[in-house]
């Protein structure tokens, strides 16, 4: 599939030249918050986790950036730089909702849309009504559509003959800008810039390049490809192309490309814990979630990994390959728990627990029957099917293990102390992951969730959150 | 410690113990051999261990002065293999070992002997003798069924049990099972049973062929088993049970029988399995009165079908198996014809040779794949 795209793309390039848009939302999380709370307009705003807890700014409005605040900065540091900054707790469901809506807008302009992250997307405009003559106008039209659907949200659009150039020029005029670089115009604009300005070239590569006497993008383009190949292998050729602003990677719509490689969940505990039994409960809940997601999507996996982060932010991640494929939480839990016990450092309190299942394959048509577990397996599958059906109908927390009741209650309580709705409990870090996990559904229009009001206290899947958000939105209006 | 030894003898001795040395060890000394020279018996002893299994072997040599040393196993083996002469002299001073052969000289550094783990003691005097060829074929026919699934540790070995007039070895991974019974006089061990790791069993089979012995002496003590084969002793930790009640899962009410030429079936399964699903290796058997149809249909890959003659005692019957499991089982069954005794399409099938020797009984069970349509 990718190959076909690449071929088509290069054919188009030869004929009339490809046109790719890179659309990047400006201060996305912060802008969404300001849109929802107009009182905040014009004020320095940061979006973070619970303001009372240790957290970092996930996004900062342009007003806040004037004070030197950047995303990734701790809230304490943000307040030090700007004492009157408004810290808003992140609202993942809201961002996912807006992001999905934005993709719908882009799809009005082209059928080939690749969501690159929650606030960025590539749009292949080749073969649409957009040409090099009117591309600026089309970009303004997209911005206008975004502004009308979500007042106050702005985007910066980069237009280039490929993804690399579009992405690089998109960031030239932020916020609210449109930058066009036509075929052949790359070196003129970027030639004198350092190689680190190339999308995907980091400190290590630039250091290695610098030792070869390559500092600017133009120097990279002129450097003999054979020498680059000798130093970087296959990456050398890619670097050489990048230096000249050439890139033939296709814009890959989500539903076609990127097969799912792994499924996992992580959870930052409400408070660090020394109690491994407590961490085990969280692990079990995560295993339940991962296994359910795998069953829902029809995958089996055979590599199970576990991650622990300790209070000093030191992390340990270990994985184990098992001899068979599974989508059952009991197996995932058994392996993950063993890994957790082996790699837990007694005396270190645990901050985060994560579990992940990879080595995924689609559920085969035939299932191997077991000599000793045949009856038990059949009844266990029935149990899982029943639990899944209940969760599908009544929400993720409609049914839980007796062992996890206390854990869930504690977490619900922690959620209730904050006046905002339940979905705020989720950490901001997981937003992107959830977003990706529902993307496939979006393209099948599965994310068109029904908007019946939920019984209070029932929601934890991204789908539920969207539904919840819709209800919230209506209430607000 | 100084001794001189025939290079071929030394190489043979090294080959008998080398398999125990694992390439990745947490304890550095486990990558070493323990080499001991005894003046009195004019022999050297080589020992290797991975903590679960220990192999010790003896070789005759001219010992000038006795002593012991540990030395890097893989390097020592390579050096001895590459030497061009017939005799090798080894001497050690502290941890420094010199190997001299013709005009070649090597010096390698070992690890103090005290760091080598203490080994379980076993006494061949109290051991019971078992026919080596019987044991060899038993292991070969059974151990391929042991499980590698670490979540079911008791299935990771072969279950070996004795009664007064027979011994039986059984292994299963939950998807297939092999059990082999041999008649004989086993009174001293009657009532004993143990789960032996497959690594130890394969080491036993290898040693039997390299020592060219007719007899294996066996002693079981606590959670260890010791095999004495010629000049080599293999001592292995046993796996903890209980082994599942396999007798309960051997079906007694299967009423359909299929008899088919074994070699023809193997060839046909191998052919159609080329197109089988890479994960399930599913091959579908459709049985009718006088024929067996094998078929494979894998989306995105293709389809294959083959028919062969066979005698089936019932009407149309359809069942799916993992082709690899079928092939492995058929490989170990002897005789021209193979017999499948079948019950339901989701129940176990008994697979055995159509004709068997009187005091031997070899039975395999095959669990099917549940077919979706």
CSV table of C-alpha atoms in Angstrom, one decimal, chain B residues 59-359:
chain,number,residue,atom,x,y,z
B,59,UNK,CA,39.6,-39.2,31.0
B,60,UNK,CA,42.8,-41.2,31.5
B,61,UNK,CA,46.0,-39.2,31.5
B,62,UNK,CA,49.5,-39.2,32.9
B,63,UNK,CA,49.3,-37.0,36.0
B,64,UNK,CA,52.6,-35.6,37.2
B,65,UNK,CA,51.1,-33.7,40.1
B,66,UNK,CA,47.4,-33.4,41.1
B,67,UNK,CA,45.3,-30.3,41.7
B,68,UNK,CA,42.3,-28.4,40.4
B,69,UNK,CA,41.6,-25.3,38.5
B,70,UNK,CA,38.8,-23.6,36.6
B,71,UNK,CA,39.3,-22.4,33.0
B,72,UNK,CA,37.2,-20.7,30.4
B,73,UNK,CA,35.2,-23.5,28.8
B,74,UNK,CA,34.6,-22.2,25.3
B,75,UNK,CA,38.2,-21.0,24.8
B,76,UNK,CA,39.7,-24.2,26.2
B,77,UNK,CA,37.5,-26.3,23.9
B,78,UNK,CA,38.6,-24.2,20.9
B,79,UNK,CA,42.3,-24.4,21.7
B,80,UNK,CA,42.1,-28.2,22.1
B,81,UNK,CA,40.2,-28.5,18.8
B,82,UNK,CA,42.7,-26.5,16.8
B,83,UNK,CA,45.8,-28.2,18.1
B,84,UNK,CA,47.6,-30.2,15.5
B,85,UNK,CA,49.4,-32.8,17.6
B,86,UNK,CA,48.4,-35.9,19.4
B,87,UNK,CA,49.4,-35.1,23.0
B,88,UNK,CA,48.6,-32.0,25.1
B,89,UNK,CA,50.3,-31.0,28.3
B,90,UNK,CA,48.5,-28.8,30.8
B,91,UNK,CA,49.9,-27.2,33.9
B,92,UNK,CA,48.5,-24.7,36.3
B,93,UNK,CA,50.1,-22.3,38.7
B,94,UNK,CA,47.6,-20.5,40.8
B,95,UNK,CA,44.9,-19.3,38.3
B,96,UNK,CA,47.3,-19.3,35.4
B,97,UNK,CA,47.0,-22.3,33.1
B,98,UNK,CA,49.5,-23.2,30.4
B,99,UNK,CA,48.6,-25.5,27.5
B,100,UNK,CA,51.5,-26.9,25.5
B,101,UNK,CA,51.3,-29.0,22.4
B,102,UNK,CA,54.2,-29.5,20.0
B,103,UNK,CA,55.4,-26.0,19.3
B,104,UNK,CA,52.2,-24.2,20.4
B,105,UNK,CA,51.9,-22.6,23.8
B,106,UNK,CA,48.9,-21.0,25.4
B,107,UNK,CA,48.4,-19.3,28.7
B,108,UNK,CA,44.8,-18.6,29.9
B,109,UNK,CA,43.6,-17.3,33.2
B,110,UNK,CA,41.0,-19.1,35.3
B,111,UNK,CA,38.8,-18.2,38.3
B,112,UNK,CA,39.7,-19.6,41.8
B,113,UNK,CA,38.3,-23.1,42.3
B,114,UNK,CA,36.5,-22.0,45.5
B,115,UNK,CA,34.1,-20.0,43.4
B,116,UNK,CA,32.9,-23.0,41.5
B,117,UNK,CA,29.5,-24.1,43.0
B,118,UNK,CA,29.4,-27.1,45.3
B,119,UNK,CA,28.0,-30.0,43.4
B,120,UNK,CA,25.3,-32.5,44.5
B,121,UNK,CA,26.8,-35.8,45.6
B,122,UNK,CA,25.6,-39.0,44.1
B,123,UNK,CA,26.7,-42.6,44.5
B,124,UNK,CA,26.7,-45.0,41.6
B,125,UNK,CA,26.7,-48.0,44.1
B,126,UNK,CA,23.0,-47.4,45.0
B,127,UNK,CA,22.0,-46.8,41.4
B,128,UNK,CA,19.6,-49.0,39.3
B,129,UNK,CA,20.4,-50.1,35.8
B,130,UNK,CA,18.2,-49.3,32.8
B,131,UNK,CA,18.9,-50.4,29.2
B,132,UNK,CA,20.5,-47.5,27.4
B,133,UNK,CA,18.8,-48.1,24.1
B,134,UNK,CA,15.4,-48.4,25.7
B,135,UNK,CA,16.0,-45.1,27.6
B,136,UNK,CA,17.3,-43.4,24.4
B,137,UNK,CA,14.3,-44.3,22.3
B,138,UNK,CA,11.9,-43.4,25.2
B,139,UNK,CA,13.4,-39.9,25.4
B,140,UNK,CA,13.4,-39.4,21.7
B,141,UNK,CA,9.8,-40.4,21.4
B,142,UNK,CA,8.5,-38.3,24.2
B,143,UNK,CA,10.6,-35.2,24.9
B,144,UNK,CA,9.5,-33.4,21.8
B,145,UNK,CA,6.1,-32.8,23.5
B,146,UNK,CA,7.5,-30.9,26.5
B,147,UNK,CA,6.2,-27.4,26.9
B,148,UNK,CA,8.3,-24.2,26.8
B,149,UNK,CA,5.5,-22.2,28.4
B,150,UNK,CA,7.0,-20.8,31.6
B,151,UNK,CA,3.6,-20.2,33.0
B,152,UNK,CA,3.0,-23.9,33.2
B,153,UNK,CA,6.3,-25.1,34.8
B,154,UNK,CA,5.3,-28.7,35.5
B,155,UNK,CA,4.8,-29.3,31.8
B,156,UNK,CA,8.4,-28.1,31.1
B,157,UNK,CA,9.7,-31.6,31.6
B,158,UNK,CA,9.0,-35.3,30.9
B,159,UNK,CA,7.1,-37.2,33.6
B,160,UNK,CA,8.9,-40.5,34.3
B,161,UNK,CA,7.2,-43.1,36.4
B,162,UNK,CA,8.0,-46.6,37.5
B,163,UNK,CA,6.0,-49.6,38.6
B,164,UNK,CA,7.2,-53.2,39.3
B,165,UNK,CA,6.8,-54.4,35.8
B,166,UNK,CA,7.0,-51.3,33.6
B,167,UNK,CA,8.2,-47.8,33.3
B,168,UNK,CA,6.5,-45.0,31.4
B,169,UNK,CA,7.5,-41.5,30.2
B,170,UNK,CA,5.0,-38.9,29.3
B,171,UNK,CA,5.3,-35.3,28.1
B,172,UNK,CA,2.7,-32.8,27.0
B,173,UNK,CA,2.4,-29.1,26.2
B,174,UNK,CA,-1.4,-29.1,26.4
B,175,UNK,CA,-1.8,-29.3,22.7
B,176,UNK,CA,-0.3,-32.7,22.2
B,177,UNK,CA,0.8,-35.5,24.4
B,178,UNK,CA,3.2,-38.5,24.0
B,179,UNK,CA,3.4,-41.4,26.4
B,180,UNK,CA,5.6,-44.4,26.1
B,181,UNK,CA,5.4,-47.5,28.2
B,182,UNK,CA,8.1,-50.2,28.3
B,183,UNK,CA,7.7,-53.4,30.1
B,184,UNK,CA,10.6,-54.8,32.3
B,185,UNK,CA,11.7,-55.4,35.8
B,186,UNK,CA,11.8,-52.1,37.7
B,187,UNK,CA,11.0,-53.3,41.2
B,188,UNK,CA,13.6,-51.2,43.1
B,189,UNK,CA,12.1,-48.0,41.6
B,190,UNK,CA,8.5,-49.1,41.8
B,191,UNK,CA,6.2,-46.3,42.8
B,192,UNK,CA,8.8,-43.6,42.1
B,193,UNK,CA,7.9,-40.7,39.7
B,194,UNK,CA,9.7,-37.5,38.7
B,195,UNK,CA,9.6,-34.7,36.1
B,196,UNK,CA,13.0,-34.5,34.3
B,197,UNK,CA,14.0,-31.4,32.4
B,198,UNK,CA,14.3,-32.0,28.6
B,199,UNK,CA,17.8,-30.6,28.7
B,200,UNK,CA,19.0,-33.3,31.0
B,201,UNK,CA,17.3,-36.0,28.9
B,202,UNK,CA,18.9,-34.8,25.7
B,203,UNK,CA,22.3,-34.7,27.5
B,204,UNK,CA,21.7,-38.3,28.5
B,205,UNK,CA,20.9,-39.4,25.0
B,206,UNK,CA,24.0,-37.6,23.6
B,207,UNK,CA,26.2,-39.1,26.3
B,208,UNK,CA,24.9,-42.6,25.6
B,209,UNK,CA,25.9,-42.4,22.0
B,210,UNK,CA,29.3,-40.8,22.7
B,211,UNK,CA,30.2,-43.3,25.5
B,212,UNK,CA,28.8,-46.2,23.5
B,213,UNK,CA,27.3,-47.8,26.7
B,214,UNK,CA,24.6,-50.4,26.9
B,215,UNK,CA,23.5,-49.5,30.4
B,216,UNK,CA,22.6,-46.4,32.2
B,217,UNK,CA,22.6,-46.3,36.0
B,218,UNK,CA,20.0,-44.2,37.6
B,219,UNK,CA,19.6,-42.9,41.1
B,220,UNK,CA,17.0,-40.5,42.5
B,221,UNK,CA,17.5,-38.6,45.7
B,222,UNK,CA,15.3,-35.8,47.0
B,223,UNK,CA,14.8,-33.4,44.0
B,224,UNK,CA,17.8,-34.6,42.0
B,225,UNK,CA,18.3,-37.4,39.6
B,226,UNK,CA,21.8,-38.8,38.6
B,227,UNK,CA,22.6,-40.8,35.5
B,228,UNK,CA,25.8,-42.7,35.4
B,229,UNK,CA,26.9,-43.5,31.9
B,230,UNK,CA,30.4,-45.0,31.5
B,231,UNK,CA,32.8,-42.4,32.8
B,232,UNK,CA,30.2,-39.6,32.8
B,233,UNK,CA,27.8,-38.6,35.5
B,234,UNK,CA,24.9,-36.3,34.8
B,235,UNK,CA,23.2,-34.8,37.8
B,236,UNK,CA,20.0,-32.8,37.3
B,237,UNK,CA,17.6,-31.0,39.4
B,238,UNK,CA,14.0,-32.3,39.0
B,239,UNK,CA,11.1,-30.0,38.2
B,240,UNK,CA,8.5,-29.5,40.7
B,241,UNK,CA,5.1,-31.1,40.2
B,242,UNK,CA,2.5,-32.1,40.3
B,243,UNK,CA,2.3,-33.3,36.7
B,244,UNK,CA,-1.3,-33.0,35.6
B,245,UNK,CA,-3.4,-36.1,35.6
B,246,UNK,CA,-2.8,-37.1,32.0
B,247,UNK,CA,-4.6,-40.4,32.2
B,248,UNK,CA,-7.8,-38.5,32.7
B,249,UNK,CA,-7.5,-36.7,29.4
B,250,UNK,CA,-6.7,-39.8,27.3
B,251,UNK,CA,-10.2,-40.5,25.7
B,252,UNK,CA,-11.7,-43.9,26.2
B,253,UNK,CA,-14.9,-43.4,24.2
B,254,UNK,CA,-13.5,-42.4,20.9
B,255,UNK,CA,-15.3,-44.6,18.4
B,256,UNK,CA,-14.1,-43.6,14.9
B,257,UNK,CA,-10.9,-45.1,13.5
B,258,UNK,CA,-8.8,-43.9,10.6
B,259,UNK,CA,-6.0,-46.1,9.3
B,260,UNK,CA,-3.7,-44.5,6.7
B,261,UNK,CA,-0.3,-45.0,5.2
B,262,UNK,CA,2.1,-43.1,7.5
B,263,UNK,CA,4.6,-42.0,4.9
B,264,UNK,CA,2.0,-41.0,2.4
B,265,UNK,CA,0.2,-38.9,5.0
B,266,UNK,CA,3.5,-37.2,6.1
B,267,UNK,CA,4.3,-36.3,2.5
B,268,UNK,CA,0.8,-34.9,1.8
B,269,UNK,CA,0.6,-32.9,5.0
B,270,UNK,CA,4.0,-31.4,4.2
B,271,UNK,CA,2.8,-30.4,0.7
B,272,UNK,CA,-0.5,-28.7,1.7
B,273,UNK,CA,1.1,-27.1,4.8
B,274,UNK,CA,3.2,-24.9,2.5
B,275,UNK,CA,0.1,-22.7,2.2
B,276,UNK,CA,-1.0,-22.9,5.8
B,277,UNK,CA,-1.5,-19.9,8.0
B,278,UNK,CA,1.9,-18.9,9.5
B,279,UNK,CA,0.5,-18.7,13.0
B,280,UNK,CA,-2.0,-21.7,13.4
B,281,UNK,CA,-0.5,-23.9,10.6
B,282,UNK,CA,-4.0,-25.2,10.2
B,283,UNK,CA,-4.7,-28.1,7.9
B,284,UNK,CA,-8.2,-29.5,7.6
B,285,UNK,CA,-8.8,-33.2,7.4
B,286,UNK,CA,-12.1,-34.3,5.8
B,287,UNK,CA,-12.6,-38.0,6.3
B,288,UNK,CA,-14.9,-40.3,4.4
B,289,UNK,CA,-15.2,-44.1,4.1
B,290,UNK,CA,-12.2,-44.7,1.9
B,291,UNK,CA,-10.4,-41.5,1.6
B,292,UNK,CA,-8.8,-38.7,3.5
B,293,UNK,CA,-8.9,-35.2,2.1
B,294,UNK,CA,-6.4,-32.7,3.3
B,295,UNK,CA,-7.1,-29.0,2.6
B,296,UNK,CA,-5.7,-25.7,3.5
B,297,UNK,CA,-7.2,-22.3,2.7
B,298,UNK,CA,-5.5,-19.2,3.9
B,299,UNK,CA,-6.7,-15.7,3.0
B,300,UNK,CA,-4.1,-13.7,1.1
B,301,UNK,CA,-2.0,-16.9,0.6
B,302,UNK,CA,-3.9,-19.5,-1.3
B,303,UNK,CA,-5.5,-22.9,-1.2
B,304,UNK,CA,-4.3,-26.5,-1.4
B,305,UNK,CA,-6.0,-29.8,-1.5
B,306,UNK,CA,-4.9,-33.4,-1.6
B,307,UNK,CA,-6.6,-36.8,-1.3
B,308,UNK,CA,-5.2,-40.0,-0.2
B,309,UNK,CA,-6.6,-43.5,0.4
B,310,UNK,CA,-7.4,-44.5,4.0
B,311,UNK,CA,-9.9,-46.7,5.9
B,312,UNK,CA,-12.3,-44.7,8.0
B,313,UNK,CA,-14.9,-46.6,10.1
B,314,UNK,CA,-17.5,-43.8,10.2
B,315,UNK,CA,-19.2,-41.4,7.9
B,316,UNK,CA,-18.1,-37.9,7.0
B,317,UNK,CA,-16.0,-36.2,9.7
B,318,UNK,CA,-14.1,-32.9,9.6
B,319,UNK,CA,-11.3,-31.8,11.9
B,320,UNK,CA,-8.5,-29.3,11.9
B,321,UNK,CA,-4.9,-29.7,13.2
B,322,UNK,CA,-1.7,-27.8,13.5
B,323,UNK,CA,0.3,-29.3,10.6
B,324,UNK,CA,3.5,-29.1,12.6
B,325,UNK,CA,2.1,-31.1,15.5
B,326,UNK,CA,0.8,-33.8,13.1
B,327,UNK,CA,4.2,-34.1,11.4
B,328,UNK,CA,6.1,-34.3,14.6
B,329,UNK,CA,3.8,-37.0,16.0
B,330,UNK,CA,4.0,-39.0,12.7
B,331,UNK,CA,7.8,-38.7,12.7
B,332,UNK,CA,8.0,-40.6,16.0
B,333,UNK,CA,5.5,-43.3,15.2
B,334,UNK,CA,6.9,-46.5,13.8
B,335,UNK,CA,5.4,-48.9,11.3
B,336,UNK,CA,3.8,-48.5,7.9
B,337,UNK,CA,0.3,-47.6,8.9
B,338,UNK,CA,-0.8,-45.1,11.5
B,339,UNK,CA,-4.1,-45.2,13.4
B,340,UNK,CA,-6.1,-42.2,14.4
B,341,UNK,CA,-8.8,-42.9,17.0
B,342,UNK,CA,-11.3,-40.0,16.9
B,343,UNK,CA,-14.2,-38.8,18.9
B,344,UNK,CA,-15.5,-35.2,18.5
B,345,UNK,CA,-14.0,-32.5,16.3
B,346,UNK,CA,-13.0,-30.6,19.4
B,347,UNK,CA,-11.8,-33.6,21.4
B,348,UNK,CA,-8.4,-35.3,21.5
B,349,UNK,CA,-7.4,-37.8,18.9
B,350,UNK,CA,-5.4,-40.8,19.8
B,351,UNK,CA,-2.6,-41.5,17.3
B,352,UNK,CA,-0.6,-44.7,17.4
B,353,UNK,CA,1.1,-47.2,15.2
B,354,UNK,CA,-1.3,-49.8,13.7
B,355,UNK,CA,0.8,-52.6,15.1
B,356,UNK,CA,3.1,-52.5,18.1
B,357,UNK,CA,5.6,-54.7,19.9
B,358,UNK,CA,4.2,-56.6,22.9
B,359,UNK,CA,6.1,-54.9,25.7
